[in-house]
């Protein structure tokens, strides 16, 4: 595990954008694993700017998103106000601003009738694409990544999960409240890539910003490795895993770990 600490959220966003850009320029037909949440928004804005102003070309790139709420999705081109699906988020925040081909975008379909089949097929699609070259992801307040909540098995694959109350509360505040969807009506379950699925990715960067993530960052990366804190398994990764923090998120870490 490599740890990078940057002064600000803006610097963290540029750092993440640099890593994505380097891969896309080096391997134009690369496979990217992408996250949702408030943290990656700065990275998406910067990548869209580089596409617009510097010709960063996504025409051969394939993407796989980490997760999607159950019961919502997936008409990328027709966003509507109350749809807080991750498909809509990705379209609004990133895809509509770049030249990716729609057929190269993969997002779990929360509207699928047979969700188990949808998850199985997603695993197959990842294999068919040759695996994921780079996964960008964040962390939940309870230590989850994607929607692998505490208690998720380290060998779990893509599947449907129940969301924790803390995740429901967090995501309600960040996304559903503004759309005037009540907490009771927002989805309480989701489809997610599994822990084992993500661990197969060739390179992972986890981007985490803000004081309110400082405690969980400390617990996940300097505490015991436990299924109760899903991100803790990443401690076992080598150089293929980079933890990218802003100063606030790194504020509880031992000094030696963050020395430049
Ligand atoms: C959701 C997503 C996670 C993401 C988390 C944190 O729960 N499923 O993949 O890491 O939000 O998001 P934020 O970046 O808003 O802290």
PDB file of C-alpha atoms and ligand atoms in Angstrom:
ATOM      1  CA  UNK A   1       0.000   0.000   0.000  1.00  0.00           C
ATOM      2  CA  UNK A   2       1.281   3.375  -0.982  1.00  0.00           C
ATOM      3  CA  UNK A   3      -0.050   6.505   0.782  1.00  0.00           C
ATOM      4  CA  UNK A   4      -0.127   9.916  -0.872  1.00  0.00           C
ATOM      5  CA  UNK A   5      -1.230  12.965   1.115  1.00  0.00           C
ATOM      6  CA  UNK A   6      -2.116  16.184  -0.687  1.00  0.00           C
ATOM      7  CA  UNK A   7      -2.867  19.582   0.782  1.00  0.00           C
ATOM      8  CA  UNK A   8      -6.352  20.127  -0.550  1.00  0.00           C
ATOM      9  CA  UNK A   9      -9.332  18.442  -2.161  1.00  0.00           C
ATOM     10  CA  UNK A  10      -8.462  20.239  -5.409  1.00  0.00           C
ATOM     11  CA  UNK A  11      -4.949  18.749  -5.378  1.00  0.00           C
ATOM     12  CA  UNK A  12      -6.415  15.310  -4.689  1.00  0.00           C
ATOM     13  CA  UNK A  13      -8.767  15.670  -7.659  1.00  0.00           C
ATOM     14  CA  UNK A  14      -5.905  16.690  -9.973  1.00  0.00           C
ATOM     15  CA  UNK A  15      -3.761  13.809  -8.730  1.00  0.00           C
ATOM     16  CA  UNK A  16      -6.533  11.302  -9.468  1.00  0.00           C
ATOM     17  CA  UNK A  17      -7.151  12.894 -12.878  1.00  0.00           C
ATOM     18  CA  UNK A  18      -3.414  12.608 -13.652  1.00  0.00           C
ATOM     19  CA  UNK A  19      -3.458   8.874 -12.948  1.00  0.00           C
ATOM     20  CA  UNK A  20      -6.510   8.322 -15.150  1.00  0.00           C
ATOM     21  CA  UNK A  21      -5.079  10.513 -17.921  1.00  0.00           C
ATOM     22  CA  UNK A  22      -1.725   8.712 -17.884  1.00  0.00           C
ATOM     23  CA  UNK A  23      -3.479   5.374 -18.361  1.00  0.00           C
ATOM     24  CA  UNK A  24      -5.822   6.614 -21.097  1.00  0.00           C
ATOM     25  CA  UNK A  25      -2.916   8.137 -23.043  1.00  0.00           C
ATOM     26  CA  UNK A  26      -0.731   5.061 -22.579  1.00  0.00           C
ATOM     27  CA  UNK A  27      -3.505   2.563 -23.352  1.00  0.00           C
ATOM     28  CA  UNK A  28      -6.350   4.260 -25.259  1.00  0.00           C
ATOM     29  CA  UNK A  29      -8.511   1.117 -25.067  1.00  0.00           C
ATOM     30  CA  UNK A  30      -8.111   0.732 -21.316  1.00  0.00           C
ATOM     31  CA  UNK A  31     -10.809  -0.485 -18.932  1.00  0.00           C
ATOM     32  CA  UNK A  32     -11.634   1.919 -16.122  1.00  0.00           C
ATOM     33  CA  UNK A  33     -13.523   1.108 -12.929  1.00  0.00           C
ATOM     34  CA  UNK A  34     -15.404   4.191 -11.776  1.00  0.00           C
ATOM     35  CA  UNK A  35     -17.068   5.375  -8.561  1.00  0.00           C
ATOM     36  CA  UNK A  36     -19.894   7.675  -7.572  1.00  0.00           C
ATOM     37  CA  UNK A  37     -20.144   9.867  -4.475  1.00  0.00           C
ATOM     38  CA  UNK A  38     -19.210  13.478  -3.823  1.00  0.00           C
ATOM     39  CA  UNK A  39     -15.439  12.843  -3.704  1.00  0.00           C
ATOM     40  CA  UNK A  40     -14.835  11.951  -7.377  1.00  0.00           C
ATOM     41  CA  UNK A  41     -16.765  14.971  -8.714  1.00  0.00           C
ATOM     42  CA  UNK A  42     -13.614  17.155  -8.833  1.00  0.00           C
ATOM     43  CA  UNK A  43     -11.732  14.444 -10.736  1.00  0.00           C
ATOM     44  CA  UNK A  44     -14.574  14.067 -13.244  1.00  0.00           C
ATOM     45  CA  UNK A  45     -14.700  17.849 -13.813  1.00  0.00           C
ATOM     46  CA  UNK A  46     -10.953  17.943 -14.440  1.00  0.00           C
ATOM     47  CA  UNK A  47     -11.025  14.974 -16.828  1.00  0.00           C
ATOM     48  CA  UNK A  48     -13.889  16.594 -18.748  1.00  0.00           C
ATOM     49  CA  UNK A  49     -11.841  19.814 -18.981  1.00  0.00           C
ATOM     50  CA  UNK A  50      -8.838  17.899 -20.276  1.00  0.00           C
ATOM     51  CA  UNK A  51     -11.068  16.250 -22.862  1.00  0.00           C
ATOM     52  CA  UNK A  52     -12.484  19.615 -23.968  1.00  0.00           C
ATOM     53  CA  UNK A  53      -9.313  21.685 -23.891  1.00  0.00           C
ATOM     54  CA  UNK A  54      -6.488  19.195 -24.279  1.00  0.00           C
ATOM     55  CA  UNK A  55      -7.993  16.508 -26.470  1.00  0.00           C
ATOM     56  CA  UNK A  56      -7.972  13.699 -23.920  1.00  0.00           C
ATOM     57  CA  UNK A  57      -9.692  10.990 -25.927  1.00  0.00           C
ATOM     58  CA  UNK A  58     -12.105   8.515 -24.342  1.00  0.00           C
ATOM     59  CA  UNK A  59     -13.412   7.076 -27.611  1.00  0.00           C
ATOM     60  CA  UNK A  60     -11.857   3.653 -27.056  1.00  0.00           C
ATOM     61  CA  UNK A  61     -12.197   3.513 -23.265  1.00  0.00           C
ATOM     62  CA  UNK A  62     -14.514   1.001 -21.577  1.00  0.00           C
ATOM     63  CA  UNK A  63     -15.901   1.692 -18.090  1.00  0.00           C
ATOM     64  CA  UNK A  64     -17.444  -0.371 -15.318  1.00  0.00           C
ATOM     65  CA  UNK A  65     -19.119   1.368 -12.415  1.00  0.00           C
ATOM     66  CA  UNK A  66     -18.828  -0.070  -8.944  1.00  0.00           C
ATOM     67  CA  UNK A  67     -22.450  -0.133  -7.929  1.00  0.00           C
ATOM     68  CA  UNK A  68     -26.064   0.965  -8.394  1.00  0.00           C
ATOM     69  CA  UNK A  69     -29.109   1.266  -6.170  1.00  0.00           C
ATOM     70  CA  UNK A  70     -31.715  -1.465  -6.569  1.00  0.00           C
ATOM     71  CA  UNK A  71     -34.903  -0.276  -8.225  1.00  0.00           C
ATOM     72  CA  UNK A  72     -33.413   2.631 -10.183  1.00  0.00           C
ATOM     73  CA  UNK A  73     -31.327   3.017 -13.347  1.00  0.00           C
ATOM     74  CA  UNK A  74     -30.411   2.932 -16.347  1.00  0.00           C
ATOM     75  CA  UNK A  75     -31.611   5.076 -19.206  1.00  0.00           C
ATOM     76  CA  UNK A  76     -28.441   7.131 -19.512  1.00  0.00           C
ATOM     77  CA  UNK A  77     -29.767   9.671 -21.955  1.00  0.00           C
ATOM     78  CA  UNK A  78     -32.987  10.558 -20.166  1.00  0.00           C
ATOM     79  CA  UNK A  79     -32.213  11.980 -16.759  1.00  0.00           C
ATOM     80  CA  UNK A  80     -35.233  13.027 -14.761  1.00  0.00           C
ATOM     81  CA  UNK A  81     -35.312  15.018 -11.574  1.00  0.00           C
ATOM     82  CA  UNK A  82     -36.217  12.352  -9.071  1.00  0.00           C
ATOM     83  CA  UNK A  83     -33.905   9.716 -10.424  1.00  0.00           C
ATOM     84  CA  UNK A  84     -30.921   9.607  -8.101  1.00  0.00           C
ATOM     85  CA  UNK A  85     -29.510   6.540  -9.809  1.00  0.00           C
ATOM     86  CA  UNK A  86     -25.764   6.245 -10.171  1.00  0.00           C
ATOM     87  CA  UNK A  87     -26.383   5.868 -13.918  1.00  0.00           C
ATOM     88  CA  UNK A  88     -27.867   9.358 -13.988  1.00  0.00           C
ATOM     89  CA  UNK A  89     -25.078  10.688 -11.747  1.00  0.00           C
ATOM     90  CA  UNK A  90     -22.428   9.319 -14.094  1.00  0.00           C
ATOM     91  CA  UNK A  91     -24.154  10.731 -17.134  1.00  0.00           C
ATOM     92  CA  UNK A  92     -24.534  14.204 -15.618  1.00  0.00           C
ATOM     93  CA  UNK A  93     -21.158  14.418 -13.902  1.00  0.00           C
ATOM     94  CA  UNK A  94     -18.971  12.756 -16.515  1.00  0.00           C
ATOM     95  CA  UNK A  95     -20.172  10.803 -19.511  1.00  0.00           C
ATOM     96  CA  UNK A  96     -22.145  13.531 -21.243  1.00  0.00           C
ATOM     97  CA  UNK A  97     -19.053  15.764 -21.115  1.00  0.00           C
ATOM     98  CA  UNK A  98     -16.645  13.364 -22.844  1.00  0.00           C
ATOM     99  CA  UNK A  99     -16.539  11.316 -26.041  1.00  0.00           C
ATOM    100  CA  UNK A 100     -17.010   7.854 -24.568  1.00  0.00           C
ATOM    101  CA  UNK A 101     -19.171   5.524 -26.654  1.00  0.00           C
ATOM    102  CA  UNK A 102     -22.403   4.633 -24.881  1.00  0.00           C
ATOM    103  CA  UNK A 103     -21.938   0.966 -25.700  1.00  0.00           C
ATOM    104  CA  UNK A 104     -18.642   1.006 -23.773  1.00  0.00           C
ATOM    105  CA  UNK A 105     -20.312   2.170 -20.542  1.00  0.00           C
ATOM    106  CA  UNK A 106     -21.201  -0.582 -18.086  1.00  0.00           C
ATOM    107  CA  UNK A 107     -23.328   0.088 -15.018  1.00  0.00           C
ATOM    108  CA  UNK A 108     -25.218  -2.536 -13.053  1.00  0.00           C
ATOM    109  CA  UNK A 109     -28.887  -2.219 -13.950  1.00  0.00           C
ATOM    110  CA  UNK A 110     -30.844  -1.610 -10.765  1.00  0.00           C
ATOM    111  CA  UNK A 111     -34.053  -2.161 -12.729  1.00  0.00           C
ATOM    112  CA  UNK A 112     -33.135  -5.690 -13.822  1.00  0.00           C
ATOM    113  CA  UNK A 113     -35.916  -8.184 -13.061  1.00  0.00           C
ATOM    114  CA  UNK A 114     -33.449 -10.899 -12.159  1.00  0.00           C
ATOM    115  CA  UNK A 115     -30.818  -9.131 -10.076  1.00  0.00           C
ATOM    116  CA  UNK A 116     -28.742 -12.235  -9.379  1.00  0.00           C
ATOM    117  CA  UNK A 117     -28.450 -12.824 -13.131  1.00  0.00           C
ATOM    118  CA  UNK A 118     -27.581  -9.168 -13.707  1.00  0.00           C
ATOM    119  CA  UNK A 119     -24.727  -9.485 -11.174  1.00  0.00           C
ATOM    120  CA  UNK A 120     -23.459 -12.740 -12.680  1.00  0.00           C
ATOM    121  CA  UNK A 121     -23.479 -11.218 -16.166  1.00  0.00           C
ATOM    122  CA  UNK A 122     -21.592  -8.160 -14.912  1.00  0.00           C
ATOM    123  CA  UNK A 123     -18.782 -10.397 -13.684  1.00  0.00           C
ATOM    124  CA  UNK A 124     -18.739 -12.042 -17.115  1.00  0.00           C
ATOM    125  CA  UNK A 125     -18.647  -8.684 -18.897  1.00  0.00           C
ATOM    126  CA  UNK A 126     -15.633  -7.629 -16.818  1.00  0.00           C
ATOM    127  CA  UNK A 127     -13.874 -10.855 -17.786  1.00  0.00           C
ATOM    128  CA  UNK A 128     -14.783 -10.415 -21.447  1.00  0.00           C
ATOM    129  CA  UNK A 129     -13.326  -6.905 -21.385  1.00  0.00           C
ATOM    130  CA  UNK A 130     -10.049  -8.426 -20.172  1.00  0.00           C
ATOM    131  CA  UNK A 131     -10.388  -7.249 -16.563  1.00  0.00           C
ATOM    132  CA  UNK A 132     -10.220  -3.741 -15.135  1.00  0.00           C
ATOM    133  CA  UNK A 133      -6.940  -1.831 -15.525  1.00  0.00           C
ATOM    134  CA  UNK A 134      -7.595   0.886 -12.964  1.00  0.00           C
ATOM    135  CA  UNK A 135     -10.251   1.165 -10.279  1.00  0.00           C
ATOM    136  CA  UNK A 136     -10.885   4.582  -8.752  1.00  0.00           C
ATOM    137  CA  UNK A 137     -12.999   4.474  -5.597  1.00  0.00           C
ATOM    138  CA  UNK A 138     -13.897   6.230  -2.373  1.00  0.00           C
ATOM    139  CA  UNK A 139     -14.782   5.064   1.107  1.00  0.00           C
ATOM    140  CA  UNK A 140     -18.065   5.107   3.005  1.00  0.00           C
ATOM    141  CA  UNK A 141     -18.294   6.443   6.550  1.00  0.00           C
ATOM    142  CA  UNK A 142     -18.527   2.835   7.765  1.00  0.00           C
ATOM    143  CA  UNK A 143     -15.443   1.758   5.803  1.00  0.00           C
ATOM    144  CA  UNK A 144     -17.312   0.340   2.813  1.00  0.00           C
ATOM    145  CA  UNK A 145     -16.035   0.522  -0.715  1.00  0.00           C
ATOM    146  CA  UNK A 146     -18.468   0.238  -3.588  1.00  0.00           C
ATOM    147  CA  UNK A 147     -21.464  -0.935  -1.511  1.00  0.00           C
ATOM    148  CA  UNK A 148     -19.593  -3.669   0.333  1.00  0.00           C
ATOM    149  CA  UNK A 149     -20.952  -2.909   3.777  1.00  0.00           C
ATOM    150  CA  UNK A 150     -19.413  -4.084   7.071  1.00  0.00           C
ATOM    151  CA  UNK A 151     -19.694  -7.856   7.321  1.00  0.00           C
ATOM    152  CA  UNK A 152     -19.193  -8.374   3.576  1.00  0.00           C
ATOM    153  CA  UNK A 153     -17.036 -11.431   2.975  1.00  0.00           C
ATOM    154  CA  UNK A 154     -13.592 -10.699   1.614  1.00  0.00           C
ATOM    155  CA  UNK A 155     -14.299 -13.305  -1.093  1.00  0.00           C
ATOM    156  CA  UNK A 156     -17.642 -11.768  -2.085  1.00  0.00           C
ATOM    157  CA  UNK A 157     -18.497 -11.257  -5.757  1.00  0.00           C
ATOM    158  CA  UNK A 158     -20.958  -8.930  -7.492  1.00  0.00           C
ATOM    159  CA  UNK A 159     -24.329  -9.252  -5.739  1.00  0.00           C
ATOM    160  CA  UNK A 160     -27.298  -7.528  -4.145  1.00  0.00           C
ATOM    161  CA  UNK A 161     -26.742  -6.107  -0.640  1.00  0.00           C
ATOM    162  CA  UNK A 162     -28.787  -4.366   2.035  1.00  0.00           C
ATOM    163  CA  UNK A 163     -27.474  -0.894   2.859  1.00  0.00           C
ATOM    164  CA  UNK A 164     -26.476   0.023   6.403  1.00  0.00           C
ATOM    165  CA  UNK A 165     -28.400   2.727   8.212  1.00  0.00           C
ATOM    166  CA  UNK A 166     -25.273   4.917   8.229  1.00  0.00           C
ATOM    167  CA  UNK A 167     -24.964   4.618   4.439  1.00  0.00           C
ATOM    168  CA  UNK A 168     -28.659   5.369   3.954  1.00  0.00           C
ATOM    169  CA  UNK A 169     -28.344   8.438   6.210  1.00  0.00           C
ATOM    170  CA  UNK A 170     -25.184   9.696   4.451  1.00  0.00           C
ATOM    171  CA  UNK A 171     -26.452   9.192   0.931  1.00  0.00           C
ATOM    172  CA  UNK A 172     -29.843  10.645   1.813  1.00  0.00           C
ATOM    173  CA  UNK A 173     -28.174  13.865   2.972  1.00  0.00           C
ATOM    174  CA  UNK A 174     -25.882  14.055  -0.056  1.00  0.00           C
ATOM    175  CA  UNK A 175     -28.211  13.027  -2.847  1.00  0.00           C
ATOM    176  CA  UNK A 176     -31.812  12.092  -2.111  1.00  0.00           C
ATOM    177  CA  UNK A 177     -32.788  15.006   0.131  1.00  0.00           C
ATOM    178  CA  UNK A 178     -32.209  17.599  -2.586  1.00  0.00           C
ATOM    179  CA  UNK A 179     -34.328  15.508  -4.947  1.00  0.00           C
ATOM    180  CA  UNK A 180     -37.141  15.605  -2.356  1.00  0.00           C
ATOM    181  CA  UNK A 181     -37.260  11.839  -2.028  1.00  0.00           C
ATOM    182  CA  UNK A 182     -37.979  10.769   1.548  1.00  0.00           C
ATOM    183  CA  UNK A 183     -35.532   8.565   3.414  1.00  0.00           C
ATOM    184  CA  UNK A 184     -38.162   5.810   3.535  1.00  0.00           C
ATOM    185  CA  UNK A 185     -38.605   5.936  -0.232  1.00  0.00           C
ATOM    186  CA  UNK A 186     -34.949   5.956  -1.200  1.00  0.00           C
ATOM    187  CA  UNK A 187     -33.525   2.538  -2.103  1.00  0.00           C
ATOM    188  CA  UNK A 188     -32.382   0.484   0.881  1.00  0.00           C
ATOM    189  CA  UNK A 189     -30.574  -2.113  -1.178  1.00  0.00           C
ATOM    190  CA  UNK A 190     -28.103  -2.031  -4.031  1.00  0.00           C
ATOM    191  CA  UNK A 191     -26.126  -4.079  -6.525  1.00  0.00           C
ATOM    192  CA  UNK A 192     -22.387  -3.909  -6.010  1.00  0.00           C
ATOM    193  CA  UNK A 193     -19.175  -5.312  -7.322  1.00  0.00           C
ATOM    194  CA  UNK A 194     -17.823  -7.669  -4.653  1.00  0.00           C
ATOM    195  CA  UNK A 195     -14.684  -7.306  -2.599  1.00  0.00           C
ATOM    196  CA  UNK A 196     -12.962 -10.140  -4.460  1.00  0.00           C
ATOM    197  CA  UNK A 197     -14.062  -8.613  -7.772  1.00  0.00           C
ATOM    198  CA  UNK A 198     -12.402  -5.303  -6.911  1.00  0.00           C
ATOM    199  CA  UNK A 199      -9.263  -6.968  -5.556  1.00  0.00           C
ATOM    200  CA  UNK A 200      -8.688  -8.525  -9.001  1.00  0.00           C
ATOM    201  CA  UNK A 201      -8.294  -5.107 -10.583  1.00  0.00           C
ATOM    202  CA  UNK A 202      -4.739  -4.374 -11.776  1.00  0.00           C
ATOM    203  CA  UNK A 203      -4.399  -1.020 -10.018  1.00  0.00           C
ATOM    204  CA  UNK A 204      -6.591   0.655  -7.399  1.00  0.00           C
ATOM    205  CA  UNK A 205      -6.632   4.221  -6.130  1.00  0.00           C
ATOM    206  CA  UNK A 206      -8.860   5.085  -3.213  1.00  0.00           C
ATOM    207  CA  UNK A 207      -9.487   8.822  -2.955  1.00  0.00           C
ATOM    208  CA  UNK A 208     -10.652  10.177   0.375  1.00  0.00           C
ATOM    209  CA  UNK A 209     -11.107  13.771   1.460  1.00  0.00           C
ATOM    210  CA  UNK A 210     -12.346  15.643   4.508  1.00  0.00           C
ATOM    211  CA  UNK A 211     -12.101  15.689   8.266  1.00  0.00           C
ATOM    212  CA  UNK A 212     -15.218  13.523   8.612  1.00  0.00           C
ATOM    213  CA  UNK A 213     -13.340  10.594   7.076  1.00  0.00           C
ATOM    214  CA  UNK A 214     -10.222  10.936   9.281  1.00  0.00           C
ATOM    215  CA  UNK A 215     -11.315   8.387  11.912  1.00  0.00           C
ATOM    216  CA  UNK A 216     -12.401   5.699   9.462  1.00  0.00           C
ATOM    217  CA  UNK A 217      -9.181   6.164   7.439  1.00  0.00           C
ATOM    218  CA  UNK A 218      -7.180   5.588  10.600  1.00  0.00           C
ATOM    219  CA  UNK A 219      -9.216   2.528  11.595  1.00  0.00           C
ATOM    220  CA  UNK A 220      -9.259   0.989   8.121  1.00  0.00           C
ATOM    221  CA  UNK A 221      -5.572   1.354   7.321  1.00  0.00           C
ATOM    222  CA  UNK A 222      -3.893   1.264  10.722  1.00  0.00           C
ATOM    223  CA  UNK A 223      -6.223  -1.062  12.628  1.00  0.00           C
ATOM    224  CA  UNK A 224      -6.882  -4.781  12.355  1.00  0.00           C
ATOM    225  CA  UNK A 225      -7.890  -6.296   9.035  1.00  0.00           C
ATOM    226  CA  UNK A 226     -11.508  -7.269   9.560  1.00  0.00           C
ATOM    227  CA  UNK A 227     -14.634  -7.850   7.500  1.00  0.00           C
ATOM    228  CA  UNK A 228     -16.305  -5.328   9.820  1.00  0.00           C
ATOM    229  CA  UNK A 229     -14.254  -2.638   8.038  1.00  0.00           C
ATOM    230  CA  UNK A 230     -14.228  -3.729   4.398  1.00  0.00           C
ATOM    231  CA  UNK A 231     -11.515  -1.285   3.254  1.00  0.00           C
ATOM    232  CA  UNK A 232      -9.092  -2.770   5.797  1.00  0.00           C
ATOM    233  CA  UNK A 233      -8.415  -5.666   3.400  1.00  0.00           C
ATOM    234  CA  UNK A 234      -6.568  -3.191   1.168  1.00  0.00           C
ATOM    235  CA  UNK A 235      -3.760  -3.093   3.753  1.00  0.00           C
ATOM    236  CA  UNK A 236      -2.685  -6.415   2.295  1.00  0.00           C
ATOM    237  CA  UNK A 237      -2.219  -4.944  -1.184  1.00  0.00           C
ATOM    238  CA  UNK A 238       1.188  -4.053  -2.532  1.00  0.00           C
ATOM    239  CA  UNK A 239       2.144  -1.189  -4.819  1.00  0.00           C
ATOM    240  CA  UNK A 240      -0.930  -1.817  -6.951  1.00  0.00           C
ATOM    241  CA  UNK A 241      -2.944   0.031  -4.284  1.00  0.00           C
ATOM    242  CA  UNK A 242      -2.545   3.768  -3.629  1.00  0.00           C
ATOM    243  CA  UNK A 243      -4.428   5.539  -0.879  1.00  0.00           C
ATOM    244  CA  UNK A 244      -4.826   9.183  -1.871  1.00  0.00           C
ATOM    245  CA  UNK A 245      -5.841  11.518   0.966  1.00  0.00           C
ATOM    246  CA  UNK A 246      -6.184  15.192   1.531  1.00  0.00           C
ATOM    247  CA  UNK A 247      -4.612  16.607   4.689  1.00  0.00           C
ATOM    248  CA  UNK A 248      -7.881  16.592   6.602  1.00  0.00           C
ATOM    249  CA  UNK A 249      -8.577  12.911   5.893  1.00  0.00           C
ATOM    250  CA  UNK A 250      -4.979  12.057   6.861  1.00  0.00           C
ATOM    251  CA  UNK A 251      -5.062  14.082  10.076  1.00  0.00           C
ATOM    252  CA  UNK A 252      -5.315  11.075  12.447  1.00  0.00           C
ATOM    253  CA  UNK A 253      -2.591   9.018  10.797  1.00  0.00           C
ATOM    254  CA  UNK A 254       0.783   8.424  12.455  1.00  0.00           C
ATOM    255  CA  UNK A 255       3.227  11.053  11.218  1.00  0.00           C
ATOM    256  CA  UNK A 256       5.685   8.500   9.878  1.00  0.00           C
ATOM    257  CA  UNK A 257       3.012   7.122   7.540  1.00  0.00           C
ATOM    258  CA  UNK A 258       2.422  10.451   5.876  1.00  0.00           C
ATOM    259  CA  UNK A 259       5.968  11.873   5.790  1.00  0.00           C
ATOM    260  CA  UNK A 260       6.880  12.953   2.270  1.00  0.00           C
TER     261      UNK A 260
HETATM  262  C1  LIG B   1     -21.509   5.686  -1.889  1.00  0.00           C
HETATM  263  C2  LIG B   1     -20.809   4.796  -2.897  1.00  0.00           C
HETATM  264  C3  LIG B   1     -19.374   4.530  -2.492  1.00  0.00           C
HETATM  265  C4  LIG B   1     -18.689   5.841  -2.123  1.00  0.00           C
HETATM  266  C5  LIG B   1     -19.424   6.459  -0.971  1.00  0.00           C
HETATM  267  C6  LIG B   1     -18.753   7.689  -0.374  1.00  0.00           C
HETATM  268  O1  LIG B   1     -21.915   4.989  -0.763  1.00  0.00           O
HETATM  269  N1  LIG B   1     -21.461   3.543  -3.074  1.00  0.00           N
HETATM  270  O2  LIG B   1     -18.712   3.886  -3.553  1.00  0.00           O
HETATM  271  O3  LIG B   1     -17.357   5.605  -1.786  1.00  0.00           O
HETATM  272  O4  LIG B   1     -20.704   6.792  -1.471  1.00  0.00           O
HETATM  273  O5  LIG B   1     -19.029   8.798  -1.094  1.00  0.00           O
HETATM  274  P1  LIG B   1     -18.441  10.219  -0.850  1.00  0.00           P
HETATM  275  O6  LIG B   1     -17.441  10.412  -1.913  1.00  0.00           O
HETATM  276  O7  LIG B   1     -19.642  11.108  -1.059  1.00  0.00           O
HETATM  277  O8  LIG B   1     -17.877  10.308   0.516  1.00  0.00           O
END
